[in-house]
CSV table of C-alpha atoms and ligand atoms in Angstrom, one decimal:
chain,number,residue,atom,x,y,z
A,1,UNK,CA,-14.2,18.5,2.0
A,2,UNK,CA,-14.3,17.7,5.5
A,3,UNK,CA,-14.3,14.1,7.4
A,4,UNK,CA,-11.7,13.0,4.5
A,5,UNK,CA,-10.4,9.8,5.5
A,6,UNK,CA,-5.9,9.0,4.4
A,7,UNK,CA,-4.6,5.5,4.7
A,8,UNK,CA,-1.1,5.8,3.3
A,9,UNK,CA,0.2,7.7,6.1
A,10,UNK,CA,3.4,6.6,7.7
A,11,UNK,CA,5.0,6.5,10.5
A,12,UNK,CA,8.8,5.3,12.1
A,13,UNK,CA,10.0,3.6,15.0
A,14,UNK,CA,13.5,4.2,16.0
A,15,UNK,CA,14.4,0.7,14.3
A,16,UNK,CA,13.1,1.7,11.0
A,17,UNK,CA,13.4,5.1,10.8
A,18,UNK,CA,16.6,5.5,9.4
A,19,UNK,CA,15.2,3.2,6.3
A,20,UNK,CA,13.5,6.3,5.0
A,21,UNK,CA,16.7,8.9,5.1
A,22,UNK,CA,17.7,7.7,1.4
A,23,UNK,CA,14.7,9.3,-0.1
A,24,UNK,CA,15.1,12.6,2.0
A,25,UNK,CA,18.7,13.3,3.5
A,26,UNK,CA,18.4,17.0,2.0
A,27,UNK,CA,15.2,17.3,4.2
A,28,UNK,CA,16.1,14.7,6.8
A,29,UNK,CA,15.8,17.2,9.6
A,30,UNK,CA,12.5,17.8,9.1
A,31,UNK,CA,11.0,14.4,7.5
A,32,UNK,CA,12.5,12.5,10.1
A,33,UNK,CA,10.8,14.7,12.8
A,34,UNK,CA,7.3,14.1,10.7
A,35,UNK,CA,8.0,10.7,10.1
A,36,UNK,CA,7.9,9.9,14.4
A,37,UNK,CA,5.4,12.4,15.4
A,38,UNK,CA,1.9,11.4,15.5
A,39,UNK,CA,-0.1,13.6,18.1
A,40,UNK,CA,1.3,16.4,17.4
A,41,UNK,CA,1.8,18.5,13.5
A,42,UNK,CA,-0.2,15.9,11.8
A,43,UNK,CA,-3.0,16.0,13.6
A,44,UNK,CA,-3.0,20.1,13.3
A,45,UNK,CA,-2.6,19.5,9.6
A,46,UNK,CA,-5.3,16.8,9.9
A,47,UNK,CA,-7.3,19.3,11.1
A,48,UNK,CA,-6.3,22.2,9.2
A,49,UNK,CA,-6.9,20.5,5.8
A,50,UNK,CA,-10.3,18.3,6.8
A,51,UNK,CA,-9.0,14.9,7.6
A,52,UNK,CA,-10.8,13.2,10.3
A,53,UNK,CA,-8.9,9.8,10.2
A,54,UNK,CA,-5.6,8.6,9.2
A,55,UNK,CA,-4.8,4.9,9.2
A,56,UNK,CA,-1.2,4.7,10.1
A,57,UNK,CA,1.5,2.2,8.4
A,58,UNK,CA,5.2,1.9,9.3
A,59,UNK,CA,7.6,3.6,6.6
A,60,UNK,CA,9.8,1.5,3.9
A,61,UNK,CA,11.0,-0.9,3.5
A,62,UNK,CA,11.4,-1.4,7.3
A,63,UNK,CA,10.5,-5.2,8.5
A,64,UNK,CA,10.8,-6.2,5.2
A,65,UNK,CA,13.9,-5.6,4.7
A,66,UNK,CA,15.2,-7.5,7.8
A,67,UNK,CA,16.2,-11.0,6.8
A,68,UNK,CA,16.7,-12.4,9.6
A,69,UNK,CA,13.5,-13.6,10.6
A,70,UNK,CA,13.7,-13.6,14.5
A,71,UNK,CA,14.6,-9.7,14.3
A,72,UNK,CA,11.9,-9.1,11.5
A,73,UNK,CA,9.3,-10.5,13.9
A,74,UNK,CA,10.3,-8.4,16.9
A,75,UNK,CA,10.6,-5.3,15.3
A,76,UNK,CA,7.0,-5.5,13.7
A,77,UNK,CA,5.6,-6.3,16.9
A,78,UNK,CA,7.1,-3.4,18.1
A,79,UNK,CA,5.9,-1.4,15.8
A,80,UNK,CA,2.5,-2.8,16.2
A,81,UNK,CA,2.3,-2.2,19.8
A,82,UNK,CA,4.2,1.0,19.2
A,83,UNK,CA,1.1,2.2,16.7
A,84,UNK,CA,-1.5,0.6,18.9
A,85,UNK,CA,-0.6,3.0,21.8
A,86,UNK,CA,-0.4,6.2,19.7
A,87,UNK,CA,-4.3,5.1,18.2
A,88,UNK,CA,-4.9,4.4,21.6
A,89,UNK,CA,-4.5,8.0,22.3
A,90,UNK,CA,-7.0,9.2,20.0
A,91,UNK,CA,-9.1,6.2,18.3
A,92,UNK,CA,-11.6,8.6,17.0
A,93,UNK,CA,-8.3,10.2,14.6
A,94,UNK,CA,-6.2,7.3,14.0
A,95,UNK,CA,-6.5,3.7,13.5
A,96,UNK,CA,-3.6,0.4,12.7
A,97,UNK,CA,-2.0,-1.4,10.2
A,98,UNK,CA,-0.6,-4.2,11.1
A,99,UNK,CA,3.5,-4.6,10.3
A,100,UNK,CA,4.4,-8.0,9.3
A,101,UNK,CA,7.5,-10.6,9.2
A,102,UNK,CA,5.9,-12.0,5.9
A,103,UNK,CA,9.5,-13.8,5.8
A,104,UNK,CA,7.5,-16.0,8.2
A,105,UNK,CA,4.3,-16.8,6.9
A,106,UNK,CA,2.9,-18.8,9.7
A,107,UNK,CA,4.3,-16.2,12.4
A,108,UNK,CA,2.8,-13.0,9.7
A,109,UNK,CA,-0.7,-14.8,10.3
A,110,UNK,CA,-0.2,-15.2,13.7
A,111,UNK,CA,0.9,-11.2,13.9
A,112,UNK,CA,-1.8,-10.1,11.6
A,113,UNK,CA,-4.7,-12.6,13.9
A,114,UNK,CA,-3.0,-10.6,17.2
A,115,UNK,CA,-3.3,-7.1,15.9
A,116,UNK,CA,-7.0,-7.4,14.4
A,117,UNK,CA,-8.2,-9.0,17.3
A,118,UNK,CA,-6.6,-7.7,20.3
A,119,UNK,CA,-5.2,-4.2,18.8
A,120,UNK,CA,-8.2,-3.5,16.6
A,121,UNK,CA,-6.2,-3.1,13.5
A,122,UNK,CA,-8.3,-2.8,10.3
A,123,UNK,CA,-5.6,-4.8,8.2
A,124,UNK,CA,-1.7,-5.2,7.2
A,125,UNK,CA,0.3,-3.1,4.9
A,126,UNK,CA,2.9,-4.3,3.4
A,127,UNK,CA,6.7,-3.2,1.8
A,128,UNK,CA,6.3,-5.3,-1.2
A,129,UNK,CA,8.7,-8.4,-1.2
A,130,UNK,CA,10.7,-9.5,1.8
A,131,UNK,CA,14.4,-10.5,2.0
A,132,UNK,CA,14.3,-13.8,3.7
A,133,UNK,CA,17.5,-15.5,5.4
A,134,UNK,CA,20.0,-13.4,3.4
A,135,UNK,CA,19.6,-9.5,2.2
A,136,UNK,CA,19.9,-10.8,-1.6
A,137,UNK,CA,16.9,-12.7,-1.4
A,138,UNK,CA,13.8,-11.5,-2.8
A,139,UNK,CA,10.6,-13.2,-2.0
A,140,UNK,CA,7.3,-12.6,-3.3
A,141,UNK,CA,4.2,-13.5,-1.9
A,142,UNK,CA,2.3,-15.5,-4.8
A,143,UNK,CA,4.6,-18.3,-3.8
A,144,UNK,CA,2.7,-21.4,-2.2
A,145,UNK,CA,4.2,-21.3,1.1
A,146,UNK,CA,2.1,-17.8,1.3
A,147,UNK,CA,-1.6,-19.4,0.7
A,148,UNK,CA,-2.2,-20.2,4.4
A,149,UNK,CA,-1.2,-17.2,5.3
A,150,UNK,CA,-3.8,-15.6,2.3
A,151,UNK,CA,-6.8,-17.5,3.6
A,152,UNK,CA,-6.1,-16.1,7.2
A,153,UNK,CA,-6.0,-12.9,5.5
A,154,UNK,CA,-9.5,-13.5,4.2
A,155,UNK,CA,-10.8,-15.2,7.2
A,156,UNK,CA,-9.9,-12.1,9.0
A,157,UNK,CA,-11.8,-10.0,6.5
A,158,UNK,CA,-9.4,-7.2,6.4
A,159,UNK,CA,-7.5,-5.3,3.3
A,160,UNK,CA,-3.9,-6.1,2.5
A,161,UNK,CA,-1.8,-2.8,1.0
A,162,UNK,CA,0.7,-3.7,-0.8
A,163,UNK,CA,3.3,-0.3,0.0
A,164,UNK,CA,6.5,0.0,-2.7
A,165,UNK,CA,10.1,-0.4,-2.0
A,166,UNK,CA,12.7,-0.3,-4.2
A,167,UNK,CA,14.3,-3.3,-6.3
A,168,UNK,CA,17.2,-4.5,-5.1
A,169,UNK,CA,20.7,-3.2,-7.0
A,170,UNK,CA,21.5,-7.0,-7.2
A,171,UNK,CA,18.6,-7.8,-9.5
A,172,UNK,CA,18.0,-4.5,-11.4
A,173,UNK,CA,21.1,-4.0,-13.7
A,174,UNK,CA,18.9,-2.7,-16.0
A,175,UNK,CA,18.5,1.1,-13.6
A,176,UNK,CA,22.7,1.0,-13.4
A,177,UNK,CA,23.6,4.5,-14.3
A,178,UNK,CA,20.4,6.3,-14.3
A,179,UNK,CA,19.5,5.9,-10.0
A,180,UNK,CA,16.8,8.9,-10.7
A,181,UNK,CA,14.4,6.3,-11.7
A,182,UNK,CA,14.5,4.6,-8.8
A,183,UNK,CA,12.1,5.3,-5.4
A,184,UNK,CA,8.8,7.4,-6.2
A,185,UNK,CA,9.5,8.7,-9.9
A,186,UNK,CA,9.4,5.0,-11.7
A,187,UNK,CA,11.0,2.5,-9.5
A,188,UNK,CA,8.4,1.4,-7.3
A,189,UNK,CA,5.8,1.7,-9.2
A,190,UNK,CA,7.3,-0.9,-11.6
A,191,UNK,CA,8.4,-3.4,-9.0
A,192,UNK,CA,4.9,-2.9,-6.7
A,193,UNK,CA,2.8,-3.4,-10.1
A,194,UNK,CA,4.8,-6.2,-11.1
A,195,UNK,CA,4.0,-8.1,-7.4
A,196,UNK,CA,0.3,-7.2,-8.0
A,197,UNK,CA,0.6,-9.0,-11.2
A,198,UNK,CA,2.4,-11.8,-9.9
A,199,UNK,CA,-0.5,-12.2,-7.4
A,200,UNK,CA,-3.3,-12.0,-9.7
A,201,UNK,CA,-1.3,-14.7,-12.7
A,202,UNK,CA,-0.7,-17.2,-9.4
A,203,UNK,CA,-4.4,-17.8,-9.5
A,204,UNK,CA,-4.6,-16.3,-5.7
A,205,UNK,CA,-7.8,-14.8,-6.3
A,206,UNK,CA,-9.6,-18.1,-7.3
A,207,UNK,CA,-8.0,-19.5,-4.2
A,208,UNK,CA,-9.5,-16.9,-2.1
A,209,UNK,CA,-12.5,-15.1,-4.0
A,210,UNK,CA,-12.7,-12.4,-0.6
A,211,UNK,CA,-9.6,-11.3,-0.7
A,212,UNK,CA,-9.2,-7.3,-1.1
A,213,UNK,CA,-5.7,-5.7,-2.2
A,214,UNK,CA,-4.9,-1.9,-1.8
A,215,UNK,CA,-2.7,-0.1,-3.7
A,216,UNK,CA,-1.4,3.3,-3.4
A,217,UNK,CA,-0.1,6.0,-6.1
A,218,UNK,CA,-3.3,5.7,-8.6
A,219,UNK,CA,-2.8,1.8,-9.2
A,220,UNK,CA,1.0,1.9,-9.6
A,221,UNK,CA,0.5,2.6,-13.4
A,222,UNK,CA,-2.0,-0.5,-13.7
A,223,UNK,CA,-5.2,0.9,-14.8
A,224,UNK,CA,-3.7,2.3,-17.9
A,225,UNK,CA,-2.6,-0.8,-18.7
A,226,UNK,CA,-5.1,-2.7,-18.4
A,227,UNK,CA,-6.5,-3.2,-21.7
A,228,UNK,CA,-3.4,-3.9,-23.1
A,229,UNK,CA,-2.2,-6.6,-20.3
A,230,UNK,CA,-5.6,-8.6,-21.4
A,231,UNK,CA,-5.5,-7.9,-25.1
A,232,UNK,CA,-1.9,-8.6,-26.0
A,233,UNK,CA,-2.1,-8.1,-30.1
A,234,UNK,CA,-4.9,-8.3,-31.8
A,235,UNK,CA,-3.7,-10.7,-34.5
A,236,UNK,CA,-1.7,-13.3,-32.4
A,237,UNK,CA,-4.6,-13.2,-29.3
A,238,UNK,CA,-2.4,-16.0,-27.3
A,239,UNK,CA,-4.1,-16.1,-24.0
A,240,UNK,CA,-2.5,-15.8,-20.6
A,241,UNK,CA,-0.9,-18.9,-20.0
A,242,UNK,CA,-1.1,-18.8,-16.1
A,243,UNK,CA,-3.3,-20.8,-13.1
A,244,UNK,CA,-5.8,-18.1,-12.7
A,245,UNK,CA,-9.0,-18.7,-14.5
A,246,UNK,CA,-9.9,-15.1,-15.5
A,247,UNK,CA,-8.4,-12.2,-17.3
A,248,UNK,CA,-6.4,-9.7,-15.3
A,249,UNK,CA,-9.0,-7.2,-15.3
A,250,UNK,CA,-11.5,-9.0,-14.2
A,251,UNK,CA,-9.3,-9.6,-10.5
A,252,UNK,CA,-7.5,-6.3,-10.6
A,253,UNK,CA,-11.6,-4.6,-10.6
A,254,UNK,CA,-12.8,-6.6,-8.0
A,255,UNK,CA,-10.1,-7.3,-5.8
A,256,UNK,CA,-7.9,-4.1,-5.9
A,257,UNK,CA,-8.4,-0.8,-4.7
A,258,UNK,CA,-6.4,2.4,-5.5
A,259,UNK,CA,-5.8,5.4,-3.3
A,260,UNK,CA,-4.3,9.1,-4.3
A,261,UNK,CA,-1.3,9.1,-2.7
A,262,UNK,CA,1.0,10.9,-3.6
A,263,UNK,CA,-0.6,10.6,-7.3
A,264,UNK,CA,-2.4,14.3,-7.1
A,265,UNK,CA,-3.7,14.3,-11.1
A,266,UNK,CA,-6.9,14.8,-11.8
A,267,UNK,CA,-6.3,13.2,-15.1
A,268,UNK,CA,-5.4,10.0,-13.8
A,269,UNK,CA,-8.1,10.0,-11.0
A,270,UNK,CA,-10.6,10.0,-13.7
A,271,UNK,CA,-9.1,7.1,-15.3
A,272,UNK,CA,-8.5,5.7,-12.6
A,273,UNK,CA,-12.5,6.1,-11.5
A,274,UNK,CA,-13.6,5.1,-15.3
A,275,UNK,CA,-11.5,1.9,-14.9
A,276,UNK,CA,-12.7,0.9,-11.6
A,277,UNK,CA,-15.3,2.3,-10.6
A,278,UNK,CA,-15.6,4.8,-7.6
A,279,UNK,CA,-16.1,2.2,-5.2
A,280,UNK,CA,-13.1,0.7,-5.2
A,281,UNK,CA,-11.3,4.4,-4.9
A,282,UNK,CA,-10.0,5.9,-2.0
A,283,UNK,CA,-8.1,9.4,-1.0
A,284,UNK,CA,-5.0,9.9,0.6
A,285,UNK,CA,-2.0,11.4,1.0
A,286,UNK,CA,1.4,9.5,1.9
A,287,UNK,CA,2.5,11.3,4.7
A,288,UNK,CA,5.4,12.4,4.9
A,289,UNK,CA,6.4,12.0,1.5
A,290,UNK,CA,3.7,14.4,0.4
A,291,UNK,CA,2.1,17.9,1.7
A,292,UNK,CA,-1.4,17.1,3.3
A,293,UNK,CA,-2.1,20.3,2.1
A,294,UNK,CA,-1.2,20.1,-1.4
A,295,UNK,CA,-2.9,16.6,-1.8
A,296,UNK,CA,-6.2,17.8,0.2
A,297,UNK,CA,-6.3,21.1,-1.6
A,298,UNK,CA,-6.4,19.3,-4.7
A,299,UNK,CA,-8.5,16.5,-3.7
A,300,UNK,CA,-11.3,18.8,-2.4
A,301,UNK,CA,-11.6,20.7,-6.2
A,302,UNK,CA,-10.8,18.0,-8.1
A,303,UNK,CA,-13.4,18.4,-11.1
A,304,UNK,CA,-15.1,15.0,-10.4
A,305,UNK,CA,-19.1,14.9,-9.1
A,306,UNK,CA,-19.6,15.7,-5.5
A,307,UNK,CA,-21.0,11.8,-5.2
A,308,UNK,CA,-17.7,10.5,-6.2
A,309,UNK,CA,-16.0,12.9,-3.7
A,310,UNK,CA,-17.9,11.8,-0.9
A,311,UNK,CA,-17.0,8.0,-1.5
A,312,UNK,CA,-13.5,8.7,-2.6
A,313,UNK,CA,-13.0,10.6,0.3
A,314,UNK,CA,-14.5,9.0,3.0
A,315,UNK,CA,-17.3,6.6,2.5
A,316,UNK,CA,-15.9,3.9,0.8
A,317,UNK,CA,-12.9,3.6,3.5
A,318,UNK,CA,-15.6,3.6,6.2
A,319,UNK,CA,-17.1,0.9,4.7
A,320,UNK,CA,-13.9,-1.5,3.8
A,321,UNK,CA,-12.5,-0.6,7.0
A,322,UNK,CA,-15.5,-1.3,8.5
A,323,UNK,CA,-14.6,2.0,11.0
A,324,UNK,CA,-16.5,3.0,13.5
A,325,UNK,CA,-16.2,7.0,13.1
B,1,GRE,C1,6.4,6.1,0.3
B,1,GRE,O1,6.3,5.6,1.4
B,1,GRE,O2,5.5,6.0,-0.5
B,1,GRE,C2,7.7,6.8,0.0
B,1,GRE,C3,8.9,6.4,0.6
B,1,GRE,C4,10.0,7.1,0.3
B,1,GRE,C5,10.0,8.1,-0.7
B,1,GRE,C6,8.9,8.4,-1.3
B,1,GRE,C7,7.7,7.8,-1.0
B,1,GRE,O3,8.9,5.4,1.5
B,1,GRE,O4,6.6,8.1,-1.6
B,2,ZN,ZN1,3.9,5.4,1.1
């Protein structure tokens, strides 16, 4: 398919790009190459493989990960002006999203406000929870100090991805002795599902009905839960006991929306359509992590209706992203 639009595609500054040599150091001298350049391979391999437009994100965990909050602000508005220059270069193949201190809510709105309106971002993405004052602090963003910052979000009527990073060691005894599951194979899945949750049980979504969540990797494991998560068992039927007003399907349908990266299975696409519908589906790859090759190869025969591939791969990002391509 041609015009195929990716939106997990990263991309380093010289601050953050060493955050990324964990999940690579037997590659390192290549990934970290791929992970900086911008004009250059990827848009060849853009064009090789049909993919008019990638929406660029920093790499993990990156600002995050930076608790003090004076440096976490800098180095995402570096980034942001960093990525607003490289779009800048060619708007017609790249566009922004937005890096954020959300260790400082009020100055993450204020970021997020500066790179829609002046930078023409088309949202934020984010590296799941941020360490705030101290790098044993974990912070998630269903916490009440985060709803001003939510209705901005809104306001602004642009998508918030919520990226993985890993749990820290501190709070996940549980992994000690078997590291493999951490990072892409189980890992982040677990801890970027569990923030989604978090966000939907905090009653967010009543709070702020126009809110729209992206998440990578097929969902992070959530659609094939999501009968269960709502039904518990059959015979005890307790119901959530939680401020939001719903079940968790209900929210998760109409405010999330999954993309393929680096979740190349038909098998799970389909459930992952089935579930949600192929609206709120989108392609993409996950660049650097994954080939754009291998994803688009597999993207463009995937055995789903050629309707479904036109929205998955392009329409339905033009329209949330509101792009003008
Ligand atoms: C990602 O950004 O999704 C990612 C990493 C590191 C390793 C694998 C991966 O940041 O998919
Ligand atoms: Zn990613």
């Amino acid at each position: 398919m041609q015009g195929k639009i990716a939106l997990e595609e990263h991309v380093a500054i010289e601050a953050t790009l060493n955050d990324s040599k964990v999940f690579g150091t037997h590659v390192w001298d290549t990934l970290g190459p791929r992970l900086i350049d911008v004009q250059g391979a990827r848009l060849r391999e853009m064009d090789q493989h049909g993919i008019e437009m990638m929406i660029l994100s920093l790499n993990a965990p990156a600002v995050q990960a930076i608790p003090d909050v004076k440096r976490a602000v800098d180095v995402a508005r570096q980034a942001n002006d960093a990525m607003a220059a490289d779009v800048g270069k060619h708007p017609d193949r790249f566009a922004g999203f937005a890096a954020l201190a959300m260790q400082d809510p009020e100055a993450a709105a204020a970021e997020l406000t500066r790179c829609v309106k002046e930078l023409g971002f088309v949202g934020a993405l984010i590296n799941g929870f941020s360490n705030v004052g101290s790098a044993d602090n974990v912070t998630y963003y269903d916490l009440p100090q985060y709803r001003p910052f939510w209705r901005t979000v809104e306001a602004l009527d642009v998508p918030f991805y919520l990226h993985p990073r890993n749990p820290l060691p501190s709070w996940t005894k549980f992994y000690e002795g078997h590291n493999w599951m951490l990072g892409p194979n189980w890992a982040f899945a677990a801890e970027t599902a569990l923030h989604a949750l978090r966000l939907i049980g905090s009653g967010l979504f009543d709070e702020c009905p126009n809110l729209k969540i992206v998440l990578g990797h097929l969902g992070e494991g959530i659609p094939v839960q999501l009968w269960r998560i709502d039904g518990r068992n059959g015979w005890m039927n307790a119901p959530h006991n939680y401020p939001a007003k719903h079940g968790v399907a209900h929210y998760f349908r109409k405010h999330f929306y999954l993309t393929t990266s680096g979740n190349f299975h038909t098998p799970s696409l389909i459930n992952a359509v089935t579930e949600m519908g192929a609206d709120h589906v989108m392609f993409s790859v996950d660049w650097p992590f994954e080939d754009v090759g291998q994803g688009c190869e597999w993207f463009d025969k995937a055995e789903i209706g050629e309707a479904e591939r036109a929205k998955i791969g392009r329409d339905n990002a033009v329209k949330l992203f509101k792009l003008k391509i």
